[in-house]
mmCIF file of C-alpha atoms and ligand atoms in Angstrom:
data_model
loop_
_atom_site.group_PDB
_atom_site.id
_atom_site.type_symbol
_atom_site.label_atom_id
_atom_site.label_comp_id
_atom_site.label_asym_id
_atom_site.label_seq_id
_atom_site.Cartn_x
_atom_site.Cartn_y
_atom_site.Cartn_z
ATOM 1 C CA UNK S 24 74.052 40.196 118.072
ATOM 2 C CA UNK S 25 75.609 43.673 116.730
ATOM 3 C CA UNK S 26 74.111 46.518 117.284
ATOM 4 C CA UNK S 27 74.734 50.030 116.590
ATOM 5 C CA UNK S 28 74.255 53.191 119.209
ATOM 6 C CA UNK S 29 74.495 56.503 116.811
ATOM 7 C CA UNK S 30 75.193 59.205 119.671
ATOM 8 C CA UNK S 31 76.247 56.098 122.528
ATOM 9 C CA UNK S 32 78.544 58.508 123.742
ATOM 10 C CA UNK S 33 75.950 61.043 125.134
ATOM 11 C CA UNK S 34 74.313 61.231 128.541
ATOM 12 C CA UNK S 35 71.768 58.973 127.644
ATOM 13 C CA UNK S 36 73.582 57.129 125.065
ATOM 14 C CA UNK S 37 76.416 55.956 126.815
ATOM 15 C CA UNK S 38 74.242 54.786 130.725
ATOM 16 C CA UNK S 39 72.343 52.013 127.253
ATOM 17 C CA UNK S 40 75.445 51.385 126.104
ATOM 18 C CA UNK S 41 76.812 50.125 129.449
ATOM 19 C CA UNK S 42 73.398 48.237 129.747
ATOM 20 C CA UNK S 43 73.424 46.520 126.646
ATOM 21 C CA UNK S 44 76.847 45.275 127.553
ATOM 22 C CA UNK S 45 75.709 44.229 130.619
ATOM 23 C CA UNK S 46 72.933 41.870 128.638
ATOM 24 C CA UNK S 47 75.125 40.405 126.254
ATOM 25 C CA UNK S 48 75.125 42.929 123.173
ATOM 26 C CA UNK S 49 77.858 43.539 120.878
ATOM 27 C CA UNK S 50 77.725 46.758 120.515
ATOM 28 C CA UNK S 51 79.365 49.614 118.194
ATOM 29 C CA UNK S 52 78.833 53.467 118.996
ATOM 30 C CA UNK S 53 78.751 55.654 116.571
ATOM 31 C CA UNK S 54 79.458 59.026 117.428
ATOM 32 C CA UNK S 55 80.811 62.505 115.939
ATOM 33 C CA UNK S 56 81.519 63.605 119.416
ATOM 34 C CA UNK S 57 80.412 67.222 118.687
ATOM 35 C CA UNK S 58 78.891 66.734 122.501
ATOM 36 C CA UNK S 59 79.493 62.769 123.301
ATOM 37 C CA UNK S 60 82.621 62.117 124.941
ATOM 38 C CA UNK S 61 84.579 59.006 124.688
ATOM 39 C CA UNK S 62 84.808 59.103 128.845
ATOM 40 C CA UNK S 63 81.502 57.627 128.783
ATOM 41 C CA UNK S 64 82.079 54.459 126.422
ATOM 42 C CA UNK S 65 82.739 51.908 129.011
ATOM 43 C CA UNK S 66 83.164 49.099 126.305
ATOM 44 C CA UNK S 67 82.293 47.690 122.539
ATOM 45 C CA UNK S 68 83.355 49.297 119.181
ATOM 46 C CA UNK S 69 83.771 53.115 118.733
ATOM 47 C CA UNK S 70 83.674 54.833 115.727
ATOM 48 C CA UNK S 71 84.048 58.179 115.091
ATOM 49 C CA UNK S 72 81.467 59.579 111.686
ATOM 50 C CA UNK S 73 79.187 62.032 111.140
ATOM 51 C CA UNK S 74 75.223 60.854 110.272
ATOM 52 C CA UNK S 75 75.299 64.096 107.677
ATOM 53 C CA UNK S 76 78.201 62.010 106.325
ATOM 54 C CA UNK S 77 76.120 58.703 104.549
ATOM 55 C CA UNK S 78 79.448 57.419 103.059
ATOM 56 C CA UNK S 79 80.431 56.895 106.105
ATOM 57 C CA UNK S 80 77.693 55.430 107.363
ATOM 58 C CA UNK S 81 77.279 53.161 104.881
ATOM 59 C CA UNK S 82 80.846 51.696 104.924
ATOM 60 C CA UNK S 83 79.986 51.380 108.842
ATOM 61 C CA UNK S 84 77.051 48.947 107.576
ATOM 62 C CA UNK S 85 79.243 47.456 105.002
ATOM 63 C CA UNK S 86 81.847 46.303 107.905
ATOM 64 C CA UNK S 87 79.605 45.073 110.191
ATOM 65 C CA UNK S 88 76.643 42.958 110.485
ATOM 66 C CA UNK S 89 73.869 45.404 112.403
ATOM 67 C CA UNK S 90 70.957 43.792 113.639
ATOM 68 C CA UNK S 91 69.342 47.020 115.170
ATOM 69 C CA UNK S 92 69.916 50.723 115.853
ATOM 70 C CA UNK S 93 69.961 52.274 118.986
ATOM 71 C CA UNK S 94 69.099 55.903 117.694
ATOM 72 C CA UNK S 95 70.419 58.651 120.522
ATOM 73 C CA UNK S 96 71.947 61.082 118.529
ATOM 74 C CA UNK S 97 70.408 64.318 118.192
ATOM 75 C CA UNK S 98 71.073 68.491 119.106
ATOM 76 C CA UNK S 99 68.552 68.646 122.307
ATOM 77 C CA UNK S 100 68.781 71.974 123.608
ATOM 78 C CA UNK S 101 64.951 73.783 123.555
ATOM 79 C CA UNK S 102 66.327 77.191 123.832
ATOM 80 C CA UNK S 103 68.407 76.982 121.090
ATOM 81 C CA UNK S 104 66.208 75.244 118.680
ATOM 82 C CA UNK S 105 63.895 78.819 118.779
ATOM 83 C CA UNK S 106 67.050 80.861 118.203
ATOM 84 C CA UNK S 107 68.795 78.819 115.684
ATOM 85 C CA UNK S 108 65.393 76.233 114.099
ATOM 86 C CA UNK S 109 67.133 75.544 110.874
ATOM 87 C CA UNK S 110 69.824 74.001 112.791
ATOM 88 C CA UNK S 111 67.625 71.753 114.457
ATOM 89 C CA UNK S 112 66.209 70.318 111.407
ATOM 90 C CA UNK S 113 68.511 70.158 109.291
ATOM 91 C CA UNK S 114 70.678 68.454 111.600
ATOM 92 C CA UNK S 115 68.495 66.356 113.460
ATOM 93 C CA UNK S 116 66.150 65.586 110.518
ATOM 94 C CA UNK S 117 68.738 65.100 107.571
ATOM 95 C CA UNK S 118 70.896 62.748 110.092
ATOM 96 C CA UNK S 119 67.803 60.221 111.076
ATOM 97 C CA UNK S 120 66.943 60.201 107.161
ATOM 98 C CA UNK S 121 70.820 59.680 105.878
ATOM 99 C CA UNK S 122 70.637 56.885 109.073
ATOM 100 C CA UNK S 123 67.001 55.239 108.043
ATOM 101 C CA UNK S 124 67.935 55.073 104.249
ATOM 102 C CA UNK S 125 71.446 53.346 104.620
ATOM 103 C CA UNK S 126 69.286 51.069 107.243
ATOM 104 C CA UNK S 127 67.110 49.799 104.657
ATOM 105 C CA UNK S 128 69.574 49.654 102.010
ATOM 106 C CA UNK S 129 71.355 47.163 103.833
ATOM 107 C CA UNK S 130 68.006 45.254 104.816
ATOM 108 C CA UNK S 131 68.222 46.460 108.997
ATOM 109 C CA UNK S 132 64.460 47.071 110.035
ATOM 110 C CA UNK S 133 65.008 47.003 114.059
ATOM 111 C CA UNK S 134 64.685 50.697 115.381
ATOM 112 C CA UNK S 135 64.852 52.615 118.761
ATOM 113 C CA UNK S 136 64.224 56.290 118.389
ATOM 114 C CA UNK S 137 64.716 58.586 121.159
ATOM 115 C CA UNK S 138 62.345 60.650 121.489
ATOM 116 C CA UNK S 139 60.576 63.136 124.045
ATOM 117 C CA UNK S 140 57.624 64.489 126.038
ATOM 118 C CA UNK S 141 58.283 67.336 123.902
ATOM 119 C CA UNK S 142 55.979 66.114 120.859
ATOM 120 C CA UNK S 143 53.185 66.878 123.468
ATOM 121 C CA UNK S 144 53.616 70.758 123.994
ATOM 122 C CA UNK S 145 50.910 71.933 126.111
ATOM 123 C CA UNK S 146 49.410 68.786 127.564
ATOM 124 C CA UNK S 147 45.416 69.083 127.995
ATOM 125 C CA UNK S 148 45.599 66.654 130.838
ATOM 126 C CA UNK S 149 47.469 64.788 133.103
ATOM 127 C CA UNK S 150 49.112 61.967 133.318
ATOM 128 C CA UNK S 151 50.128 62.605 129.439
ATOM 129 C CA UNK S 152 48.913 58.597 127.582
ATOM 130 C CA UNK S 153 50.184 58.077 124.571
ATOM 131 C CA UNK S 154 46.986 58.920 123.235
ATOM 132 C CA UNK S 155 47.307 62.695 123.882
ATOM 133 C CA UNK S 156 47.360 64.894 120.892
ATOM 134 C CA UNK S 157 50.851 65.771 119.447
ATOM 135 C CA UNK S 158 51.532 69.783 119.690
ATOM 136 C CA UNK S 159 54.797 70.332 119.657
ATOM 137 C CA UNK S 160 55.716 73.986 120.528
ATOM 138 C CA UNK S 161 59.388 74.378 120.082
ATOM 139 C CA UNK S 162 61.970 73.611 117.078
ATOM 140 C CA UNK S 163 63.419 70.790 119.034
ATOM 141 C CA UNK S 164 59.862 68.868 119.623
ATOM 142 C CA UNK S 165 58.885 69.291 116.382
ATOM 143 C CA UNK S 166 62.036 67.920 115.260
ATOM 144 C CA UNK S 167 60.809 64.699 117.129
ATOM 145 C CA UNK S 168 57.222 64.875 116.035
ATOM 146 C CA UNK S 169 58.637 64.718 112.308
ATOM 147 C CA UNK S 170 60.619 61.986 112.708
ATOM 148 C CA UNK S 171 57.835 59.940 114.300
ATOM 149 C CA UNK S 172 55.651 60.621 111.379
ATOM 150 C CA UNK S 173 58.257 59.671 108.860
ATOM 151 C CA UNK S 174 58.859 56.077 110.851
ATOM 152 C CA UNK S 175 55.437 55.299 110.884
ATOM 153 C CA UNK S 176 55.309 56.200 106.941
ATOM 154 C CA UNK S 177 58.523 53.666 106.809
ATOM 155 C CA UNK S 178 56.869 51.110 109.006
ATOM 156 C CA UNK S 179 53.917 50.580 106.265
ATOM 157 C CA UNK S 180 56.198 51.168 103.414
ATOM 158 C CA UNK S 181 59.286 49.308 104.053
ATOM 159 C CA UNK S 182 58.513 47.167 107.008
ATOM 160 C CA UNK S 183 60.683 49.314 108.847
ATOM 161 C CA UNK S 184 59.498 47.973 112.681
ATOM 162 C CA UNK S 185 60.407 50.411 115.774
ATOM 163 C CA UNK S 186 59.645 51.765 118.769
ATOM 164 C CA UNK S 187 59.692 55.174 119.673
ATOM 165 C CA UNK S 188 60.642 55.760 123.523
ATOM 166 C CA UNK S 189 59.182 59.566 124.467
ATOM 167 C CA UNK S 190 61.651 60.415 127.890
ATOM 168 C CA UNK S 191 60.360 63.075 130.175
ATOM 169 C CA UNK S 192 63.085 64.511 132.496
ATOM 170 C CA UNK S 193 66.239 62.583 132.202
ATOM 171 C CA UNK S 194 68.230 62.857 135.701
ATOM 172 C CA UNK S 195 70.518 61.141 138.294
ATOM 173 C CA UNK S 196 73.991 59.260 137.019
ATOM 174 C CA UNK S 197 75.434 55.538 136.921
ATOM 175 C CA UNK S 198 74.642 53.985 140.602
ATOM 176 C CA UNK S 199 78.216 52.366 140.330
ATOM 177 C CA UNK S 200 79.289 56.232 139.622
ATOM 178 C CA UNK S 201 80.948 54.589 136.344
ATOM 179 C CA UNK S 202 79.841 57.759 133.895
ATOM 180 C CA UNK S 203 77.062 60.267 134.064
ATOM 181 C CA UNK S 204 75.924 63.805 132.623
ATOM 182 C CA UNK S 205 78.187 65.740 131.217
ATOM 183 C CA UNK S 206 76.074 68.663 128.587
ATOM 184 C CA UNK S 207 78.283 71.403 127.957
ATOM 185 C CA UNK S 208 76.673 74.014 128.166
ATOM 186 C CA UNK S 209 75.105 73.034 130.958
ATOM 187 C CA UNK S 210 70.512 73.303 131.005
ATOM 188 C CA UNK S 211 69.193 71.044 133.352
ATOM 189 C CA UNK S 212 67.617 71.520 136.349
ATOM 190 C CA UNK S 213 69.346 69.083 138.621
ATOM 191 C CA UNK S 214 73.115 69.215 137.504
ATOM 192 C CA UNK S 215 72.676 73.424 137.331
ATOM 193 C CA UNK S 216 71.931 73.292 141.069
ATOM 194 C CA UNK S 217 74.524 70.610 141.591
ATOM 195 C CA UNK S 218 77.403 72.253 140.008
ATOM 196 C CA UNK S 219 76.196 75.719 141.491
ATOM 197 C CA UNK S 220 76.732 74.061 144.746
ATOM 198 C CA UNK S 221 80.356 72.585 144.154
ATOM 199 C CA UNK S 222 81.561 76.305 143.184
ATOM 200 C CA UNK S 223 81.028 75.697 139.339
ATOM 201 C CA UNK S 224 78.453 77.790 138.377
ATOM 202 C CA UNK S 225 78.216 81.539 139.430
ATOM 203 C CA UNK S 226 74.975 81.386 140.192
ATOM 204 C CA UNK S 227 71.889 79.226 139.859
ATOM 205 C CA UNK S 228 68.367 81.058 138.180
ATOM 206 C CA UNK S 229 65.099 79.522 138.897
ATOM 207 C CA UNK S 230 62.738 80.386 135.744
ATOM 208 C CA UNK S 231 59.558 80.957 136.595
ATOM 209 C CA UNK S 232 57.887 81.310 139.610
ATOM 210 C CA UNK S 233 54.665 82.358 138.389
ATOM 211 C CA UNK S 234 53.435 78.927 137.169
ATOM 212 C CA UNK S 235 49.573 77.914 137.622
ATOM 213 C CA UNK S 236 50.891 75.486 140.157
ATOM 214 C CA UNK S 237 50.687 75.230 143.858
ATOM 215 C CA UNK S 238 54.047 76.955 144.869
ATOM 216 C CA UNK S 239 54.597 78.667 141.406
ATOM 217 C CA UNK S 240 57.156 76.433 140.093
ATOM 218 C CA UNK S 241 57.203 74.035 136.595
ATOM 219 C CA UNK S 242 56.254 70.713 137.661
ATOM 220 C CA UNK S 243 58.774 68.095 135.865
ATOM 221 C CA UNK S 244 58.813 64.427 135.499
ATOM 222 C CA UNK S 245 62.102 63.161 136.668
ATOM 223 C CA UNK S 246 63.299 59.743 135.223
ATOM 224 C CA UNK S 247 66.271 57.971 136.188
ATOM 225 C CA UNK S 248 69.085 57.468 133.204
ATOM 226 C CA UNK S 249 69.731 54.004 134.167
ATOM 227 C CA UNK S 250 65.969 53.088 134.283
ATOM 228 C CA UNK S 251 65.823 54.763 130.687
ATOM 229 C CA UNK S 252 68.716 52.297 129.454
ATOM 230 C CA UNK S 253 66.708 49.350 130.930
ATOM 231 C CA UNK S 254 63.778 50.222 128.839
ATOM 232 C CA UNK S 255 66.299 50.643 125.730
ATOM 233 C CA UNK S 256 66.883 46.982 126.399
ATOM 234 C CA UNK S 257 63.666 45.918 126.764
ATOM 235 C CA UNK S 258 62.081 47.378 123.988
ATOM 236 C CA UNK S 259 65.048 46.612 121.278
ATOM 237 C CA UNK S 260 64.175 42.651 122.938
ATOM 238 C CA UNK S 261 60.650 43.152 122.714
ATOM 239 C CA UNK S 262 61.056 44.472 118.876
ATOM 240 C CA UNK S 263 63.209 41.415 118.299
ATOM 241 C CA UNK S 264 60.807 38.988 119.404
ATOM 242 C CA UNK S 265 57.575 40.855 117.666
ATOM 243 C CA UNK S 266 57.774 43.127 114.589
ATOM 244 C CA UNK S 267 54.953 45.426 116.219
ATOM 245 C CA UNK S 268 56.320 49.484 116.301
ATOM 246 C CA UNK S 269 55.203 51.492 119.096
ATOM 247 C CA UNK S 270 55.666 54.978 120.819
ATOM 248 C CA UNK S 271 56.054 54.452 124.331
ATOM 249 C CA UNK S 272 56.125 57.177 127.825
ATOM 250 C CA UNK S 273 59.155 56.935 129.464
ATOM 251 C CA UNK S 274 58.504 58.470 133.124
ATOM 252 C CA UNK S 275 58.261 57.905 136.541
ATOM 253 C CA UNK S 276 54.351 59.490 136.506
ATOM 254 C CA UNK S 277 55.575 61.685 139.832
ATOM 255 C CA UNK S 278 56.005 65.119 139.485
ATOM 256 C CA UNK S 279 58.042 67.528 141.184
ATOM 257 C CA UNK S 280 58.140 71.109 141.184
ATOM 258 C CA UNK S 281 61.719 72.964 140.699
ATOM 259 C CA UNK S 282 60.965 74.324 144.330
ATOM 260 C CA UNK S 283 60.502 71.240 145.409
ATOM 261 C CA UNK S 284 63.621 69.526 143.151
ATOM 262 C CA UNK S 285 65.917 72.635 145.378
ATOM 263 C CA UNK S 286 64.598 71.318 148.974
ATOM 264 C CA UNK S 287 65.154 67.517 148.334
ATOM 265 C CA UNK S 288 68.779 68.661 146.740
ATOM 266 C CA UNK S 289 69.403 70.680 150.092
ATOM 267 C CA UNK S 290 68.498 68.015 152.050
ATOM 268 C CA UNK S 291 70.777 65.234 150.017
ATOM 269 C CA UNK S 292 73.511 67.679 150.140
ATOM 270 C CA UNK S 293 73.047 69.161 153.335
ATOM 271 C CA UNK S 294 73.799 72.217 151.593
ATOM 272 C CA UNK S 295 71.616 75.816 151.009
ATOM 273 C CA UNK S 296 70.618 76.455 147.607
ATOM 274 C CA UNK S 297 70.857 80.317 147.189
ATOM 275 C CA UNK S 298 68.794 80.813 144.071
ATOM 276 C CA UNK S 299 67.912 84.090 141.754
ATOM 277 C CA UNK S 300 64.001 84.382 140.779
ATOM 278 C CA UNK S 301 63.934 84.874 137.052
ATOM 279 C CA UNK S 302 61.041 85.044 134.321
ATOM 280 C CA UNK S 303 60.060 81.725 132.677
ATOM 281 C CA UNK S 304 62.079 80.108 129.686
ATOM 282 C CA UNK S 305 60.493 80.518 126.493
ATOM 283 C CA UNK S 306 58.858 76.828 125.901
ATOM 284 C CA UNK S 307 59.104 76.121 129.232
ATOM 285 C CA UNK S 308 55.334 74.364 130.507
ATOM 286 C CA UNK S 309 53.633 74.652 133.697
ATOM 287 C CA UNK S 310 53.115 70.407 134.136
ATOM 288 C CA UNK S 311 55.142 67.298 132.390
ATOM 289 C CA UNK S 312 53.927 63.840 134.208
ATOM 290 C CA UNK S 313 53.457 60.971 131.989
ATOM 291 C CA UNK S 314 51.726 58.006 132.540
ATOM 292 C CA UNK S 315 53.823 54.724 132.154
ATOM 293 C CA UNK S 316 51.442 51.840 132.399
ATOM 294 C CA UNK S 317 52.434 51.264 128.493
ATOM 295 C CA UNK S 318 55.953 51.093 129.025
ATOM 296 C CA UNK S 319 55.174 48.776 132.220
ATOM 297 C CA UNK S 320 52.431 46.622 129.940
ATOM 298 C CA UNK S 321 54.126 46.615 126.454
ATOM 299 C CA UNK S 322 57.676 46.166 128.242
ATOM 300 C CA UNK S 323 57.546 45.158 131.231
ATOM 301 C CA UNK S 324 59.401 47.834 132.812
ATOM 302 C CA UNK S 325 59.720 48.526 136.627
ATOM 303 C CA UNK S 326 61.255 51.487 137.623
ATOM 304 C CA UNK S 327 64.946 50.783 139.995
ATOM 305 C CA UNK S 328 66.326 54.039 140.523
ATOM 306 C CA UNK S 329 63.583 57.000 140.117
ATOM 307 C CA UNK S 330 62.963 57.437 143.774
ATOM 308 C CA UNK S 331 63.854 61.533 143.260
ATOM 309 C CA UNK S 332 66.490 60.951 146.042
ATOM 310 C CA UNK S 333 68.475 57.988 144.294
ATOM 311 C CA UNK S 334 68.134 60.257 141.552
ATOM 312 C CA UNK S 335 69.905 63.600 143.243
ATOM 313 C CA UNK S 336 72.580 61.265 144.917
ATOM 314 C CA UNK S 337 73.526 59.529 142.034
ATOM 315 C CA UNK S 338 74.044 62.849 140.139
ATOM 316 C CA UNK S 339 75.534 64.415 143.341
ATOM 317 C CA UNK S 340 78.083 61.361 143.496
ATOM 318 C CA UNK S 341 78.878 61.761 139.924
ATOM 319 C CA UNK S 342 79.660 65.701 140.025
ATOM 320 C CA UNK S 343 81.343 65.632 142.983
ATOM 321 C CA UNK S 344 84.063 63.092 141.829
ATOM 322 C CA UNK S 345 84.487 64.751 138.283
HETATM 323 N N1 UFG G 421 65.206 75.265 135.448
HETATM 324 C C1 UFG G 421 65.591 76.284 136.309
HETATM 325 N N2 UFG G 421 66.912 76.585 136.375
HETATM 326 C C2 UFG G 421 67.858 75.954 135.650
HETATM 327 C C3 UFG G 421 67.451 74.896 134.787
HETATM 328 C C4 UFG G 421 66.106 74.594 134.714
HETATM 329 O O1 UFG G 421 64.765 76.893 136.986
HETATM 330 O O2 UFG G 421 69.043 76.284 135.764
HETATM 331 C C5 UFG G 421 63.772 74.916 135.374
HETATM 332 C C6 UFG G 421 63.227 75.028 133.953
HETATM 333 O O3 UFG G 421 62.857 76.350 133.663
HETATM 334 C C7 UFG G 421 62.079 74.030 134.006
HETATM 335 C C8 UFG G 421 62.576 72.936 134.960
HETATM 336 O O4 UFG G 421 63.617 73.564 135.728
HETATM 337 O O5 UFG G 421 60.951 74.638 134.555
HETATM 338 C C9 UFG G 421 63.166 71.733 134.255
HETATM 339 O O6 UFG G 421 64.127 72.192 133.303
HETATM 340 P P1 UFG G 421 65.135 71.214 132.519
HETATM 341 O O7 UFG G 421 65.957 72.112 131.634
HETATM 342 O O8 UFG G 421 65.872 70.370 133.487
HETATM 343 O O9 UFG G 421 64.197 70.291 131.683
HETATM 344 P P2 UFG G 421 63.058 70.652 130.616
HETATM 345 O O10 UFG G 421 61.775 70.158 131.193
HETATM 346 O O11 UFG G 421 63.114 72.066 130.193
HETATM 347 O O12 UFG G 421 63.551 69.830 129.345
HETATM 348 C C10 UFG G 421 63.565 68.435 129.311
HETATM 349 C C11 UFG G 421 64.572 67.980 128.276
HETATM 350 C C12 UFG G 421 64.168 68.453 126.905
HETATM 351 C C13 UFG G 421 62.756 68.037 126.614
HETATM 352 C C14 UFG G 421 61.830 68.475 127.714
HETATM 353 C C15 UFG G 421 60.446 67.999 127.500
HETATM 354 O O13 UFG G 421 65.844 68.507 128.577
HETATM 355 O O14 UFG G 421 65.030 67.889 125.958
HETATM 356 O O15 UFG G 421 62.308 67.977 128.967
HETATM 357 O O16 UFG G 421 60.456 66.638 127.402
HETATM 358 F F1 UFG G 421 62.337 68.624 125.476
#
C-alpha cells in the first residue's frame, strides 16, 4: 500500500516515515525541503515539489497509486506567524487546498492532518478534551483551525474521511539515534537548552517567569516524536479499516514547567544550565496538558518513550553526535 508523506522530511515527518517503513508501507515523501532535509529519509521514494506547485502534484498522483496522505508539511513557527500572518496562510492554507483538491481528483479520500494544541489558545480547563472550545490566538493556530473546518466541510461533501492528530509539545529524537530534530532556526525548549549546553548557542533565554503557575514558568506537554509516529500509524490503520474522521489529542497528559524541563536536563546531562530571565513570548500560554484517553480509546495508543527523561536523552544523544 502507497502512501504519500508531504513534508516526510521534517522533524516529525521523517521519525512516521521510518515507522511506516517499519510496518510495511510503501511510502513516497514529498518534500520541497525549504526546512526538511533529506538526512532524515531513512528509506522509500523521495520527491522533491512544491504543494503551491499543483502540476506537480498532480503528475505525483498520476505516477503513483496513493492510497492515503500523511499530511506534515506546514511553516510552524508561532512567532513568526504574528510578524509575517499572510505567510502563514497563504502558504500553509493554499498548500493543504492545492493537496486536498488533486486528492479528490484522483479519487484518494484517506487523510492524516497534523495538527496542534494550538487550535485551543487559552484553554479554560485542564486536561484540554477534544471537546474544548477552539480559540486559536496566533497566525499559526488559526492556520490549523481553518484547515480543520475545511476537512470536515470535505468529509460531508466529498466523503473525504480523516483524522486530525492535535500534537502538544513534540520532543526527544529516534531511540536508535537514526535521525532527530533539526529546525533551523532553532525555537524549542528542549533542543535550545541542549545545543546551549554543547557550545552552540550563545546563550539560552527562559521567557517568562511570571506565569500563574507554581514556580512561574509555562507548563508544557512534552510528547515523544516516536510515540507521535506510532499514532500516525495507528490512526492511517484505523481510517483504513473504518471511514469515521476524527480530531484526536496527541499528549502525554503530564506537564512540566520550563524550570522544571532545565533541572531534569541538568540532571541527564550532568551539566549546569546557566539561563537569562526574559519577558514572556508573545502567544506563549501559562498551561498546555491534554488529555489522551481518545487517542488511547479511538487508537489504541500507549505511550513508549514519553517518560520526560527518555525524552531529554534521546534528544541529548541525537545533538551530541550531530
Ligand atoms: N522557551 C524558553 N526558551 C527557549 C524556548 C522556549 O523559555 O529557548 C519556553 C517557551 O517560552 C514556552 C516553553 O518553553 O514557555 C515551550 O516552548 P516551545 O517553543 O518548546 O514550545 P511551544 O509550547 O511554544 O510550541 C509548541 C509547538 C508549536 C505549537 C505549540 C502549541 O512548537 O508549534 O506547541 O501546541 F503551536
Amino acid at each position: 500500500m502507497t502512501i504519500l508523506v508531504p513534508g516526510g522530511a521534517g522533524y516529525i515527518g521523517s521519525h512516521t516515515v521510518k515507522h511506516l517503513l517499519q510496518e510495511g508501507f510503501d511510502v513516497i515523501t514529498l518534500d520541497n525541503f525549504s526546512s526538511g532535509k533529506r538526512e532524515l529519509i531513512t528509506g522509500g521514494k523521495i520527491i522533491k515539489a512544491d504543494l503551491m506547485d499543483k502540476e506537480a502534484i498532480t503528475e505525483v498522483f498520476k505516477m503513483h497509486d496513493i492510497q492515503a496522505v500523511l499530511h506534515f508539511a506546514s511553516l510552524i513557527q508561532v512567532g513568526e506567524s504574528y510578524i509575517n500572518p499572510q505567510k502563514y496562510f497563504q502558504h500553509n492554507l493554499v498548500t493543504s487546498l492545492n493537496l486536498l483538491e488533486v486528492m479528490l481528483a484522483f479519487n484518494v479520500k484517506n487523510f492524516i492532518f497534523s495538527s496542534s494544541a494550538a487550535v485551543y489558545g487559552i484553554p479554560e480547563s485542564t486536561p484540554i478534551t477534544e471537546f474544548h472550545p477552539l480559540r486559536p490566538c496566533n497566525p499559526y493556530g488559526k492556520t490549523k483551525f481553518f484547515i480543520e473546518t475545511i476537512l470536515k466541510d470535505y468529509a460531508r461533501a466529498y466523503d473525504l474521511r480523516f483524522i486530525s492528530l492535535r500534537y502538544f509539545n513534540a520532543a526527544g529524537a529516534d531511540p536508535e539515534g537514526q535521525i532527530g530534530e533539526m529546525h533551523e532556526p532553532e525555537t524549542h525548549l528542549i533542543p535550545n537548552i541542549l545545543l546551549f549546553l554543547l557550545g552552540r548557542k550563545d546563550s539560552f533565554n527562559l521567557f517568562g517567569t511570571d506565569f500563574p503557575t507554581p514556580d512561574g514558568t509555562a507548563i508544557r506537554d512534552y510528547i515523544h516524536v516516536s510515540d507521535l509516529a506510532v499514532a500516525h500509524v495507528l490512526a492511517l490503520k484505523k481510517l483504513l479499516q473504518s471511514p469515521q474522521s476524527e480530531f484526536i489529542n496527541l499528549g502525554a497528559n503530564k506537564g512540566y514547567s520550563v524550570l522544571e524541563i532545565i533541572r531534569k536536563t541538568e540532571e541527564i546531562t550532568g551539566l549546569a544550565v546557566q539561563f537569562i530571565p526574559k519577558p514572556r513570548r508573545e502567544g506563549d500560554v501559562p498551561i498546555l496538558l491534554a488529555s489522551k484517553e481518545k487517542a488511547e480509546q479511538i487508537l489504541g495508543w500507549t505511550l513508549q518513550f514519553s517518560d520526560i527523561e527518555t525524552i531529554i536523552e534521546t534528544a541529548w544523544n541525537w545533538h551530541r553526535k550531530k
